[in-house]
Amino acid sequence: MRHLDTLESRSIHILREAYAAFPRLGMLWSIGKDSTVLLWLARKAFFGHVPFPLIHVDTSFKIPEMIAYRDRLVREWGLRLIVGRNEEALADGRTFPDGAVDRIACCRLLKTEAMRRTLAKGDGGEPFQAVIAGIRADEEGSRSKERVFSPRGRDNDWDVGDQPPEFWNQYKTDFAPGTHVRVHPLLDWTELNVWEYIAREGIPTVSLYYDQGAGTRYRSLGCAPCTAPIDSTAKTVAEIIAELSTGKLAGIAERSGRAQDKDDAGGLESLRRDGYM
Amino acid sequence: MRIAVTGHVDHGKSTVLGRLLADTGALPEGKLEQIRAYCERNARPFEYAFLLDALRDERAQGITIDVARVFFRSAKRHYAVYDTPGHVEFIRNMVTGASRADAALLVVDAAEGVRENTRRHATLLSMLGIRQVAVVVNKMDLLGYREEAHRAVAAALLEHLGRLGLQPTCCIPVAGREGEHLVRRTGLMPWYAGPTVLEALDAFAEARPAEELPFRMPVQDVYRFTAGGDDRRIVAGTVESGTARAGDEVVFHPSGKRARIRNLEAFPDAAMARLEAGGAGGFTLEPQIYVGRGEVAALAGQPAPATASRLRASLFWLGKRPLHRGRDYVLKLGTARVRARLEHLRHALDADTLEPREGAEELGRHEVGECVLALARPLAFDLDQLAPGTSRFVLVDDLEIAGGGIVLEGLPDAAPGKGAASRFGQRPTAVLLAGDPEDPDGPAAAEVAGALEDRGRAVHVPPTGPDPVRAAADASLLVSAGLVVLLPARSAAAALLAAEARARLGPAVRVAWQGAGEPPEGLGADVRIDPGDARGLVQAILDWTEPAHPDRPGPATGAPAPGSPVRPTRS
């Protein structure tokens, strides 16, 4: 298991560098397995504490089990949580599928725009300078091109053609005022690594990842209207690992159940250029 | 294991890697079909490279812009592979990918032969410290799989690699698009008996754990989280090399402070037995002492890191603006940040041809060179063989990482010796009082000198003649004697005087600008002070000339002769 130790140490190093570089730092927590592993790593990095607020961008279409699980961990681990919502879009019914907009526009409004506003509002007045996000390079093409410390423009936009160099564990930590930074400690982790780590550390995960008897489970969690469960009878972490490494999922992409990836020929790239995770 | 795929643009890096992913079964079901459909829809021939070139602009232009991470496994182990761009415009992205790797593939087109970025990438691999390289001679199908074609390209590349001290593990002829010699071998090149690309990858040695090296942990932070009644004060960092246990005596550099490790802290377990190389950890100290981010923790009884405020270093430069004298940079090594200036450029080479550029005074974009850097305060470091993690640094120009370097040796401080520094209890410094030429009076240097003397400084204001070379030479002598020297420099020759003074005194030169507008190009002002603010000027000079902290060992520990390198000493 040496490989997991290496991944763990590198991620902790990055979390501590981010904490040293940015006084106004937050961490995105989607309630999914990746950002929960990130939360666990933060508790390791800071010896049982999480010295910055967690940010949950709540579209209001999240599956109810996710919210119950979120609130339980907030209580048990003593976390500080900021919930961000685009209340205007919700009130106007600009949502998918029963509202006035398509899938991609719904993502833009309820996730990208909600996050942009939450980050701008910040924690106690001043906007966040940086947020930590649990994206992985193996999820999707544009994420495979990400930097560990990735600067965004004033509107959270991503200039993929001109990213700063980073080498020898030295990241870009000097920024012009108004720049906003995404920090990505999990880029080198694969989906299988995440589950192996969850097994090794005994990290609690939301029940939707496991078959509850109906022969289906969620492999990737998003909003109820746009995330479909997969056929699987994996009931435990060990069974998920077996399924991913040698079983029926060994050759199928993780986000195959996420519809917004398919609506646009450029994959997630267009969404991500505008500030999506 | 982490692998970088490097080489000139269009030589087939992404194709080789895409095909390798397909042939090792690393692609999710339907991925190839998805790429095929994309190519049909856009009326383009099928390309394995599109598996890696995921960005819209990359596919539109048919080149890799930024480095992609992909994952696959062989029967032997897991791989993370960084596909780097081969266009000169994206060298910084190539460096980003290659620096993370344990080994590299250098791909060269058999038909086109060795090109400028083949050589540039090889030079940068050597600078980045990548010692294991396998050469992949691609597109053999275009040359009828002939042995002579392979031999000619291989010979040309081996010559360049030899000059860099790189010895490739093998030189593999392949046809990337066809998959020949990537994973399989169908006998198209019976004259080649060496390994396939996959076999060559499996033959790379794992990075040696750095546990037998001396203990080094750059301090990332000292945490004191009080929630829940936690009263631990934890020194946190990632161990670059060596191991440590509770009870070990730790020495922090460059401060020289010492304490014992009381407990190795961890979460969720309360303690751990041993902190080892590569691990991210932390410890409490007994007694509790004040240390902070930027120091390097080492163990007493082991070779200590060296400390110096002047460094001789190898450098490669990526910045849009060249590295030049008279400009302030920030040097980041481990977790330390210190202001740095180019004191002297020993030579500059083109990273492609390795030809030295005669009389170079600046290091341009994509050049490599050797230089002397002067730092604003002493820095703890190691030499590459002893502990690579504390021997490599980056230089930040304005806000951007613009270059990387490896410390070759520490040099003693320029003019003032330790004796001169202690004579007057101050840091001997030449201070240029620069301002607008139209305002020749300015704040009188004599007044400033008086205020400084009131605060205990030994100050001299030499009469200034018109010749800046002569003035700098005089100032240099006075600084060597331990004095603070004020040089009124309100003429157009101020920048020249500053350059001359720096050439002699390095970091012992400070420049205060008190003009109405912007300081002139090349002056390298350390501070801008309002023309009427005499108090601010005096305070800035007091800060600059504050003696080094008494318990901080001076860089001249062991009293090396001027010009001789500072070697690590035993603590």
PDB file of N, CA, C and O in Angstrom, chain A residues 9-10 13 16-17 44 46-49 137 141 144-147 161-163 165-168 170-174 176 188 251 269-270 273, chain B residues 2 28-29 52 54-56 58 66 69 82 92-93 96 99 220 223 227 230 232 237-238 267 278 280-281 293 332 334 337 399-400 405:
ATOM      1  N   SER A   9       0.527  11.688   1.410  1.00  0.00           N
ATOM      2  CA  SER A   9       1.496  12.702   1.841  1.00  0.00           C
ATOM      3  C   SER A   9       1.527  13.887   0.886  1.00  0.00           C
ATOM      4  O   SER A   9       1.597  15.040   1.321  1.00  0.00           O
ATOM      5  N   ARG A  10       1.491  13.613  -0.406  1.00  0.00           N
ATOM      6  CA  ARG A  10       1.539  14.716  -1.371  1.00  0.00           C
ATOM      7  C   ARG A  10       0.309  15.606  -1.235  1.00  0.00           C
ATOM      8  O   ARG A  10       0.406  16.834  -1.306  1.00  0.00           O
ATOM      9  N   HIS A  13       0.627  17.738   1.864  1.00  0.00           N
ATOM     10  CA  HIS A  13       1.585  18.827   1.603  1.00  0.00           C
ATOM     11  C   HIS A  13       0.888  19.987   0.881  1.00  0.00           C
ATOM     12  O   HIS A  13       1.060  21.153   1.244  1.00  0.00           O
ATOM     13  N   ARG A  16      -1.467  21.953   3.141  1.00  0.00           N
ATOM     14  CA  ARG A  16      -0.744  22.855   4.049  1.00  0.00           C
ATOM     15  C   ARG A  16      -0.166  24.055   3.302  1.00  0.00           C
ATOM     16  O   ARG A  16      -0.118  25.162   3.849  1.00  0.00           O
ATOM     17  N   GLU A  17       0.294  23.838   2.064  1.00  0.00           N
ATOM     18  CA  GLU A  17       0.794  24.966   1.282  1.00  0.00           C
ATOM     19  C   GLU A  17      -0.341  25.964   1.018  1.00  0.00           C
ATOM     20  O   GLU A  17      -0.140  27.178   1.090  1.00  0.00           O
ATOM     21  N   LYS A  44      -6.277  15.139   8.684  1.00  0.00           N
ATOM     22  CA  LYS A  44      -4.929  14.610   8.939  1.00  0.00           C
ATOM     23  C   LYS A  44      -3.892  15.727   8.872  1.00  0.00           C
ATOM     24  O   LYS A  44      -3.006  15.814   9.709  1.00  0.00           O
ATOM     25  N   PHE A  46      -4.130  18.835   9.447  1.00  0.00           N
ATOM     26  CA  PHE A  46      -4.191  19.809  10.538  1.00  0.00           C
ATOM     27  C   PHE A  46      -4.488  19.136  11.869  1.00  0.00           C
ATOM     28  O   PHE A  46      -5.069  19.721  12.767  1.00  0.00           O
ATOM     29  N   PHE A  47      -4.112  17.846  11.960  1.00  0.00           N
ATOM     30  CA  PHE A  47      -4.115  17.117  13.226  1.00  0.00           C
ATOM     31  C   PHE A  47      -5.475  17.127  13.927  1.00  0.00           C
ATOM     32  O   PHE A  47      -5.584  17.451  15.104  1.00  0.00           O
ATOM     33  N   GLY A  48      -6.501  16.802  13.153  1.00  0.00           N
ATOM     34  CA  GLY A  48      -7.836  16.659  13.733  1.00  0.00           C
ATOM     35  C   GLY A  48      -8.713  17.884  13.577  1.00  0.00           C
ATOM     36  O   GLY A  48      -9.902  17.830  13.885  1.00  0.00           O
ATOM     37  N   HIS A  49      -8.128  18.984  13.097  1.00  0.00           N
ATOM     38  CA  HIS A  49      -8.905  20.220  12.917  1.00  0.00           C
ATOM     39  C   HIS A  49      -9.132  20.475  11.422  1.00  0.00           C
ATOM     40  O   HIS A  49      -8.371  19.986  10.593  1.00  0.00           O
ATOM     41  N   ALA A 137      -7.636  13.963 -12.119  1.00  0.00           N
ATOM     42  CA  ALA A 137      -7.257  14.026 -13.527  1.00  0.00           C
ATOM     43  C   ALA A 137      -7.913  12.922 -14.341  1.00  0.00           C
ATOM     44  O   ALA A 137      -8.171  13.087 -15.524  1.00  0.00           O
ATOM     45  N   GLY A 141     -11.306  14.711 -19.648  1.00  0.00           N
ATOM     46  CA  GLY A 141     -10.187  15.315 -20.380  1.00  0.00           C
ATOM     47  C   GLY A 141      -9.701  16.654 -19.870  1.00  0.00           C
ATOM     48  O   GLY A 141      -8.512  16.837 -19.640  1.00  0.00           O
ATOM     49  N   SER A 144      -7.769  16.510 -16.744  1.00  0.00           N
ATOM     50  CA  SER A 144      -6.428  15.915 -16.828  1.00  0.00           C
ATOM     51  C   SER A 144      -5.381  16.976 -17.117  1.00  0.00           C
ATOM     52  O   SER A 144      -4.195  16.734 -17.017  1.00  0.00           O
ATOM     53  N   LYS A 145      -5.829  18.180 -17.492  1.00  0.00           N
ATOM     54  CA  LYS A 145      -4.894  19.250 -17.858  1.00  0.00           C
ATOM     55  C   LYS A 145      -4.710  20.270 -16.740  1.00  0.00           C
ATOM     56  O   LYS A 145      -4.114  21.321 -16.947  1.00  0.00           O
ATOM     57  N   GLU A 146      -5.255  20.024 -15.576  1.00  0.00           N
ATOM     58  CA  GLU A 146      -5.283  21.033 -14.521  1.00  0.00           C
ATOM     59  C   GLU A 146      -3.954  21.174 -13.788  1.00  0.00           C
ATOM     60  O   GLU A 146      -3.175  20.235 -13.702  1.00  0.00           O
ATOM     61  N   ARG A 147      -3.742  22.359 -13.231  1.00  0.00           N
ATOM     62  CA  ARG A 147      -2.637  22.607 -12.324  1.00  0.00           C
ATOM     63  C   ARG A 147      -3.089  22.327 -10.891  1.00  0.00           C
ATOM     64  O   ARG A 147      -4.288  22.344 -10.599  1.00  0.00           O
ATOM     65  N   GLY A 161      -5.151  27.954 -22.002  1.00  0.00           N
ATOM     66  CA  GLY A 161      -4.013  28.061 -22.901  1.00  0.00           C
ATOM     67  C   GLY A 161      -2.795  28.675 -22.237  1.00  0.00           C
ATOM     68  O   GLY A 161      -1.709  28.622 -22.775  1.00  0.00           O
ATOM     69  N   ASP A 162      -2.957  29.268 -21.052  1.00  0.00           N
ATOM     70  CA  ASP A 162      -1.856  29.993 -20.434  1.00  0.00           C
ATOM     71  C   ASP A 162      -1.803  29.716 -18.933  1.00  0.00           C
ATOM     72  O   ASP A 162      -2.078  30.586 -18.119  1.00  0.00           O
ATOM     73  N   GLN A 163      -1.465  28.486 -18.581  1.00  0.00           N
ATOM     74  CA  GLN A 163      -1.388  28.144 -17.163  1.00  0.00           C
ATOM     75  C   GLN A 163       0.049  28.329 -16.668  1.00  0.00           C
ATOM     76  O   GLN A 163       0.993  28.114 -17.407  1.00  0.00           O
ATOM     77  N   PRO A 165       3.673  27.706 -14.838  1.00  0.00           N
ATOM     78  CA  PRO A 165       4.442  26.488 -14.588  1.00  0.00           C
ATOM     79  C   PRO A 165       4.427  26.148 -13.098  1.00  0.00           C
ATOM     80  O   PRO A 165       4.320  27.040 -12.257  1.00  0.00           O
ATOM     81  N   GLU A 166       4.476  24.863 -12.771  1.00  0.00           N
ATOM     82  CA  GLU A 166       4.702  24.478 -11.374  1.00  0.00           C
ATOM     83  C   GLU A 166       5.596  23.246 -11.364  1.00  0.00           C
ATOM     84  O   GLU A 166       5.340  22.291 -12.084  1.00  0.00           O
ATOM     85  N   PHE A 167       6.675  23.310 -10.605  1.00  0.00           N
ATOM     86  CA  PHE A 167       7.584  22.163 -10.558  1.00  0.00           C
ATOM     87  C   PHE A 167       8.305  22.091  -9.219  1.00  0.00           C
ATOM     88  O   PHE A 167       8.359  23.057  -8.474  1.00  0.00           O
ATOM     89  N   TRP A 168       8.808  20.886  -8.924  1.00  0.00           N
ATOM     90  CA  TRP A 168       9.540  20.616  -7.691  1.00  0.00           C
ATOM     91  C   TRP A 168       8.742  21.014  -6.455  1.00  0.00           C
ATOM     92  O   TRP A 168       9.286  21.625  -5.522  1.00  0.00           O
ATOM     93  N   GLN A 170       6.920  23.372  -6.018  1.00  0.00           N
ATOM     94  CA  GLN A 170       6.772  24.817  -5.870  1.00  0.00           C
ATOM     95  C   GLN A 170       5.604  25.247  -6.740  1.00  0.00           C
ATOM     96  O   GLN A 170       5.593  24.982  -7.933  1.00  0.00           O
ATOM     97  N   TYR A 171       4.623  25.873  -6.116  1.00  0.00           N
ATOM     98  CA  TYR A 171       3.426  26.275  -6.832  1.00  0.00           C
ATOM     99  C   TYR A 171       3.390  27.792  -6.935  1.00  0.00           C
ATOM    100  O   TYR A 171       4.061  28.492  -6.196  1.00  0.00           O
ATOM    101  N   LYS A 172       2.539  28.269  -7.836  1.00  0.00           N
ATOM    102  CA  LYS A 172       2.367  29.715  -7.939  1.00  0.00           C
ATOM    103  C   LYS A 172       1.544  30.160  -6.736  1.00  0.00           C
ATOM    104  O   LYS A 172       0.389  29.742  -6.584  1.00  0.00           O
ATOM    105  N   THR A 173       2.159  30.954  -5.872  1.00  0.00           N
ATOM    106  CA  THR A 173       1.445  31.424  -4.683  1.00  0.00           C
ATOM    107  C   THR A 173       1.431  32.941  -4.609  1.00  0.00           C
ATOM    108  O   THR A 173       0.995  33.506  -3.619  1.00  0.00           O
ATOM    109  N   ASP A 174       1.935  33.599  -5.654  1.00  0.00           N
ATOM    110  CA  ASP A 174       1.914  35.068  -5.676  1.00  0.00           C
ATOM    111  C   ASP A 174       0.918  35.518  -6.742  1.00  0.00           C
ATOM    112  O   ASP A 174       1.034  35.139  -7.901  1.00  0.00           O
ATOM    113  N   ALA A 176      -1.913  38.647  -8.344  1.00  0.00           N
ATOM    114  CA  ALA A 176      -2.406  40.014  -8.373  1.00  0.00           C
ATOM    115  C   ALA A 176      -3.720  40.060  -7.593  1.00  0.00           C
ATOM    116  O   ALA A 176      -4.449  39.065  -7.551  1.00  0.00           O
ATOM    117  N   ASP A 188      -3.722  13.497  -8.768  1.00  0.00           N
ATOM    118  CA  ASP A 188      -3.015  12.267  -9.099  1.00  0.00           C
ATOM    119  C   ASP A 188      -3.725  11.004  -8.608  1.00  0.00           C
ATOM    120  O   ASP A 188      -3.211   9.911  -8.774  1.00  0.00           O
ATOM    121  N   GLY A 251     -13.753  -1.481 -17.010  1.00  0.00           N
ATOM    122  CA  GLY A 251     -13.560  -0.787 -18.281  1.00  0.00           C
ATOM    123  C   GLY A 251     -14.598   0.260 -18.600  1.00  0.00           C
ATOM    124  O   GLY A 251     -14.770   0.619 -19.757  1.00  0.00           O
ATOM    125  N   GLU A 269     -15.512  20.856 -20.828  1.00  0.00           N
ATOM    126  CA  GLU A 269     -14.594  21.997 -20.946  1.00  0.00           C
ATOM    127  C   GLU A 269     -15.299  23.347 -20.928  1.00  0.00           C
ATOM    128  O   GLU A 269     -14.871  24.267 -20.232  1.00  0.00           O
ATOM    129  N   SER A 270     -16.429  23.468 -21.676  1.00  0.00           N
ATOM    130  CA  SER A 270     -17.103  24.772 -21.721  1.00  0.00           C
ATOM    131  C   SER A 270     -17.583  25.179 -20.339  1.00  0.00           C
ATOM    132  O   SER A 270     -17.396  26.322 -19.922  1.00  0.00           O
ATOM    133  N   ARG A 273     -14.504  26.203 -18.253  1.00  0.00           N
ATOM    134  CA  ARG A 273     -13.921  27.503 -18.592  1.00  0.00           C
ATOM    135  C   ARG A 273     -14.660  28.629 -17.882  1.00  0.00           C
ATOM    136  O   ARG A 273     -14.092  29.666 -17.576  1.00  0.00           O
TER     137      ARG A 273
ATOM    138  N   ARG B   2       5.985   7.394 -12.102  1.00  0.00           N
ATOM    139  CA  ARG B   2       5.544   8.546 -12.900  1.00  0.00           C
ATOM    140  C   ARG B   2       6.491   8.766 -14.080  1.00  0.00           C
ATOM    141  O   ARG B   2       7.701   8.842 -13.893  1.00  0.00           O
ATOM    142  N   PRO B  28     -11.422   3.216 -21.001  1.00  0.00           N
ATOM    143  CA  PRO B  28     -12.761   2.761 -20.664  1.00  0.00           C
ATOM    144  C   PRO B  28     -13.505   2.337 -21.933  1.00  0.00           C
ATOM    145  O   PRO B  28     -13.235   2.837 -23.023  1.00  0.00           O
ATOM    146  N   GLU B  29     -14.430   1.406 -21.733  1.00  0.00           N
ATOM    147  CA  GLU B  29     -15.247   0.905 -22.837  1.00  0.00           C
ATOM    148  C   GLU B  29     -15.891   2.070 -23.591  1.00  0.00           C
ATOM    149  O   GLU B  29     -16.412   2.997 -22.981  1.00  0.00           O
ATOM    150  N   LEU B  52      -5.584  12.051 -25.706  1.00  0.00           N
ATOM    151  CA  LEU B  52      -4.887  12.903 -24.753  1.00  0.00           C
ATOM    152  C   LEU B  52      -5.229  14.373 -24.955  1.00  0.00           C
ATOM    153  O   LEU B  52      -5.352  15.129 -24.009  1.00  0.00           O
ATOM    154  N   ALA B  54      -7.452  16.712 -25.130  1.00  0.00           N
ATOM    155  CA  ALA B  54      -8.866  16.802 -24.828  1.00  0.00           C
ATOM    156  C   ALA B  54      -9.423  18.206 -25.016  1.00  0.00           C
ATOM    157  O   ALA B  54     -10.627  18.393 -25.107  1.00  0.00           O
ATOM    158  N   LEU B  55      -8.547  19.206 -25.049  1.00  0.00           N
ATOM    159  CA  LEU B  55      -9.047  20.574 -25.127  1.00  0.00           C
ATOM    160  C   LEU B  55      -9.467  20.898 -26.561  1.00  0.00           C
ATOM    161  O   LEU B  55      -8.880  20.407 -27.511  1.00  0.00           O
ATOM    162  N   ARG B  56     -10.486  21.741 -26.671  1.00  0.00           N
ATOM    163  CA  ARG B  56     -11.007  22.105 -27.990  1.00  0.00           C
ATOM    164  C   ARG B  56      -9.914  22.652 -28.904  1.00  0.00           C
ATOM    165  O   ARG B  56      -9.778  22.245 -30.045  1.00  0.00           O
ATOM    166  N   GLU B  58      -6.765  22.221 -28.742  1.00  0.00           N
ATOM    167  CA  GLU B  58      -5.757  21.210 -29.060  1.00  0.00           C
ATOM    168  C   GLU B  58      -6.198  20.380 -30.257  1.00  0.00           C
ATOM    169  O   GLU B  58      -5.431  20.086 -31.165  1.00  0.00           O
ATOM    170  N   ASP B  66      -1.291  21.713 -23.326  1.00  0.00           N
ATOM    171  CA  ASP B  66      -0.905  21.539 -21.930  1.00  0.00           C
ATOM    172  C   ASP B  66      -0.780  20.069 -21.571  1.00  0.00           C
ATOM    173  O   ASP B  66      -1.309  19.197 -22.234  1.00  0.00           O
ATOM    174  N   ARG B  69      -2.396  14.263 -17.618  1.00  0.00           N
ATOM    175  CA  ARG B  69      -2.050  13.112 -16.793  1.00  0.00           C
ATOM    176  C   ARG B  69      -2.945  11.958 -17.198  1.00  0.00           C
ATOM    177  O   ARG B  69      -4.159  12.117 -17.240  1.00  0.00           O
ATOM    178  N   TYR B  82       2.649  11.648 -17.867  1.00  0.00           N
ATOM    179  CA  TYR B  82       2.423  13.044 -18.215  1.00  0.00           C
ATOM    180  C   TYR B  82       2.798  13.231 -19.671  1.00  0.00           C
ATOM    181  O   TYR B  82       3.958  13.088 -20.046  1.00  0.00           O
ATOM    182  N   ARG B  92       7.023  25.805 -20.725  1.00  0.00           N
ATOM    183  CA  ARG B  92       6.713  25.842 -19.299  1.00  0.00           C
ATOM    184  C   ARG B  92       5.786  24.696 -18.908  1.00  0.00           C
ATOM    185  O   ARG B  92       5.853  24.170 -17.805  1.00  0.00           O
ATOM    186  N   ASN B  93       4.911  24.297 -19.833  1.00  0.00           N
ATOM    187  CA  ASN B  93       4.009  23.180 -19.560  1.00  0.00           C
ATOM    188  C   ASN B  93       4.763  21.857 -19.607  1.00  0.00           C
ATOM    189  O   ASN B  93       4.457  20.927 -18.859  1.00  0.00           O
ATOM    190  N   THR B  96       6.490  21.607 -16.311  1.00  0.00           N
ATOM    191  CA  THR B  96       5.518  21.260 -15.282  1.00  0.00           C
ATOM    192  C   THR B  96       5.292  19.751 -15.244  1.00  0.00           C
ATOM    193  O   THR B  96       5.293  19.144 -14.180  1.00  0.00           O
ATOM    194  N   SER B  99       8.842  17.618 -14.502  1.00  0.00           N
ATOM    195  CA  SER B  99       9.458  17.730 -13.176  1.00  0.00           C
ATOM    196  C   SER B  99       8.860  16.735 -12.191  1.00  0.00           C
ATOM    197  O   SER B  99       9.457  16.407 -11.190  1.00  0.00           O
ATOM    198  N   GLN B 220       6.664  23.745   7.160  1.00  0.00           N
ATOM    199  CA  GLN B 220       5.586  24.389   6.403  1.00  0.00           C
ATOM    200  C   GLN B 220       4.857  25.395   7.267  1.00  0.00           C
ATOM    201  O   GLN B 220       4.371  26.413   6.784  1.00  0.00           O
ATOM    202  N   TYR B 223       1.518  24.909  13.912  1.00  0.00           N
ATOM    203  CA  TYR B 223       0.078  24.999  14.164  1.00  0.00           C
ATOM    204  C   TYR B 223      -0.216  25.038  15.652  1.00  0.00           C
ATOM    205  O   TYR B 223       0.387  24.319  16.436  1.00  0.00           O
ATOM    206  N   ALA B 227      -9.197  24.738  19.264  1.00  0.00           N
ATOM    207  CA  ALA B 227     -10.547  24.180  19.382  1.00  0.00           C
ATOM    208  C   ALA B 227     -10.521  22.897  20.201  1.00  0.00           C
ATOM    209  O   ALA B 227      -9.605  22.087  20.084  1.00  0.00           O
ATOM    210  N   ASP B 230      -7.356  21.923  22.610  1.00  0.00           N
ATOM    211  CA  ASP B 230      -6.081  21.423  22.085  1.00  0.00           C
ATOM    212  C   ASP B 230      -4.989  22.427  22.426  1.00  0.00           C
ATOM    213  O   ASP B 230      -5.082  23.590  22.064  1.00  0.00           O
ATOM    214  N   ARG B 232      -1.610  21.684  21.829  1.00  0.00           N
ATOM    215  CA  ARG B 232      -0.366  21.284  21.168  1.00  0.00           C
ATOM    216  C   ARG B 232       0.122  22.405  20.243  1.00  0.00           C
ATOM    217  O   ARG B 232      -0.657  23.084  19.611  1.00  0.00           O
ATOM    218  N   GLY B 237       5.383  19.585   8.484  1.00  0.00           N
ATOM    219  CA  GLY B 237       6.102  19.639   7.217  1.00  0.00           C
ATOM    220  C   GLY B 237       6.158  18.276   6.559  1.00  0.00           C
ATOM    221  O   GLY B 237       5.686  17.288   7.122  1.00  0.00           O
ATOM    222  N   THR B 238       6.727  18.237   5.353  1.00  0.00           N
ATOM    223  CA  THR B 238       6.913  16.979   4.636  1.00  0.00           C
ATOM    224  C   THR B 238       8.398  16.631   4.674  1.00  0.00           C
ATOM    225  O   THR B 238       9.238  17.491   4.399  1.00  0.00           O
ATOM    226  N   PHE B 267      -3.058  12.045  13.095  1.00  0.00           N
ATOM    227  CA  PHE B 267      -4.504  11.934  13.213  1.00  0.00           C
ATOM    228  C   PHE B 267      -4.945  10.777  12.310  1.00  0.00           C
ATOM    229  O   PHE B 267      -4.415  10.627  11.218  1.00  0.00           O
ATOM    230  N   GLY B 278       9.415  11.282   2.670  1.00  0.00           N
ATOM    231  CA  GLY B 278       8.209  11.288   1.859  1.00  0.00           C
ATOM    232  C   GLY B 278       6.952  11.511   2.678  1.00  0.00           C
ATOM    233  O   GLY B 278       5.908  11.859   2.134  1.00  0.00           O
ATOM    234  N   ALA B 280       4.234  13.195   5.250  1.00  0.00           N
ATOM    235  CA  ALA B 280       3.799  14.510   5.722  1.00  0.00           C
ATOM    236  C   ALA B 280       3.425  14.351   7.181  1.00  0.00           C
ATOM    237  O   ALA B 280       2.508  13.598   7.495  1.00  0.00           O
ATOM    238  N   GLY B 281       4.144  15.011   8.068  1.00  0.00           N
ATOM    239  CA  GLY B 281       3.899  14.783   9.490  1.00  0.00           C
ATOM    240  C   GLY B 281       4.034  16.041  10.304  1.00  0.00           C
ATOM    241  O   GLY B 281       3.872  17.159   9.788  1.00  0.00           O
ATOM    242  N   ARG B 293       7.733  28.949   9.558  1.00  0.00           N
ATOM    243  CA  ARG B 293       7.816  28.497   8.174  1.00  0.00           C
ATOM    244  C   ARG B 293       9.101  29.011   7.525  1.00  0.00           C
ATOM    245  O   ARG B 293       9.503  30.154   7.749  1.00  0.00           O
ATOM    246  N   LYS B 332      12.402  30.754  -3.962  1.00  0.00           N
ATOM    247  CA  LYS B 332      11.673  29.826  -3.092  1.00  0.00           C
ATOM    248  C   LYS B 332      12.400  28.486  -3.108  1.00  0.00           C
ATOM    249  O   LYS B 332      12.552  27.869  -4.159  1.00  0.00           O
ATOM    250  N   GLY B 334      12.439  24.860  -0.799  1.00  0.00           N
ATOM    251  CA  GLY B 334      11.674  24.228   0.269  1.00  0.00           C
ATOM    252  C   GLY B 334      10.507  25.133   0.597  1.00  0.00           C
ATOM    253  O   GLY B 334       9.744  25.522  -0.293  1.00  0.00           O
ATOM    254  N   ARG B 337      11.292  31.580   1.594  1.00  0.00           N
ATOM    255  CA  ARG B 337      11.182  32.628   0.570  1.00  0.00           C
ATOM    256  C   ARG B 337      12.184  33.697   0.933  1.00  0.00           C
ATOM    257  O   ARG B 337      12.195  34.165   2.056  1.00  0.00           O
ATOM    258  N   LEU B 399       5.093  38.184 -10.240  1.00  0.00           N
ATOM    259  CA  LEU B 399       4.235  37.204  -9.574  1.00  0.00           C
ATOM    260  C   LEU B 399       4.402  35.802 -10.143  1.00  0.00           C
ATOM    261  O   LEU B 399       3.797  34.859  -9.664  1.00  0.00           O
ATOM    262  N   GLU B 400       5.234  35.674 -11.193  1.00  0.00           N
ATOM    263  CA  GLU B 400       5.288  34.404 -11.924  1.00  0.00           C
ATOM    264  C   GLU B 400       6.557  33.623 -11.616  1.00  0.00           C
ATOM    265  O   GLU B 400       7.634  34.207 -11.530  1.00  0.00           O
ATOM    266  N   GLY B 405      16.343  26.356 -10.473  1.00  0.00           N
ATOM    267  CA  GLY B 405      17.778  26.212 -10.335  1.00  0.00           C
ATOM    268  C   GLY B 405      18.178  25.165  -9.318  1.00  0.00           C
ATOM    269  O   GLY B 405      17.352  24.696  -8.529  1.00  0.00           O
TER     270      GLY B 405
END
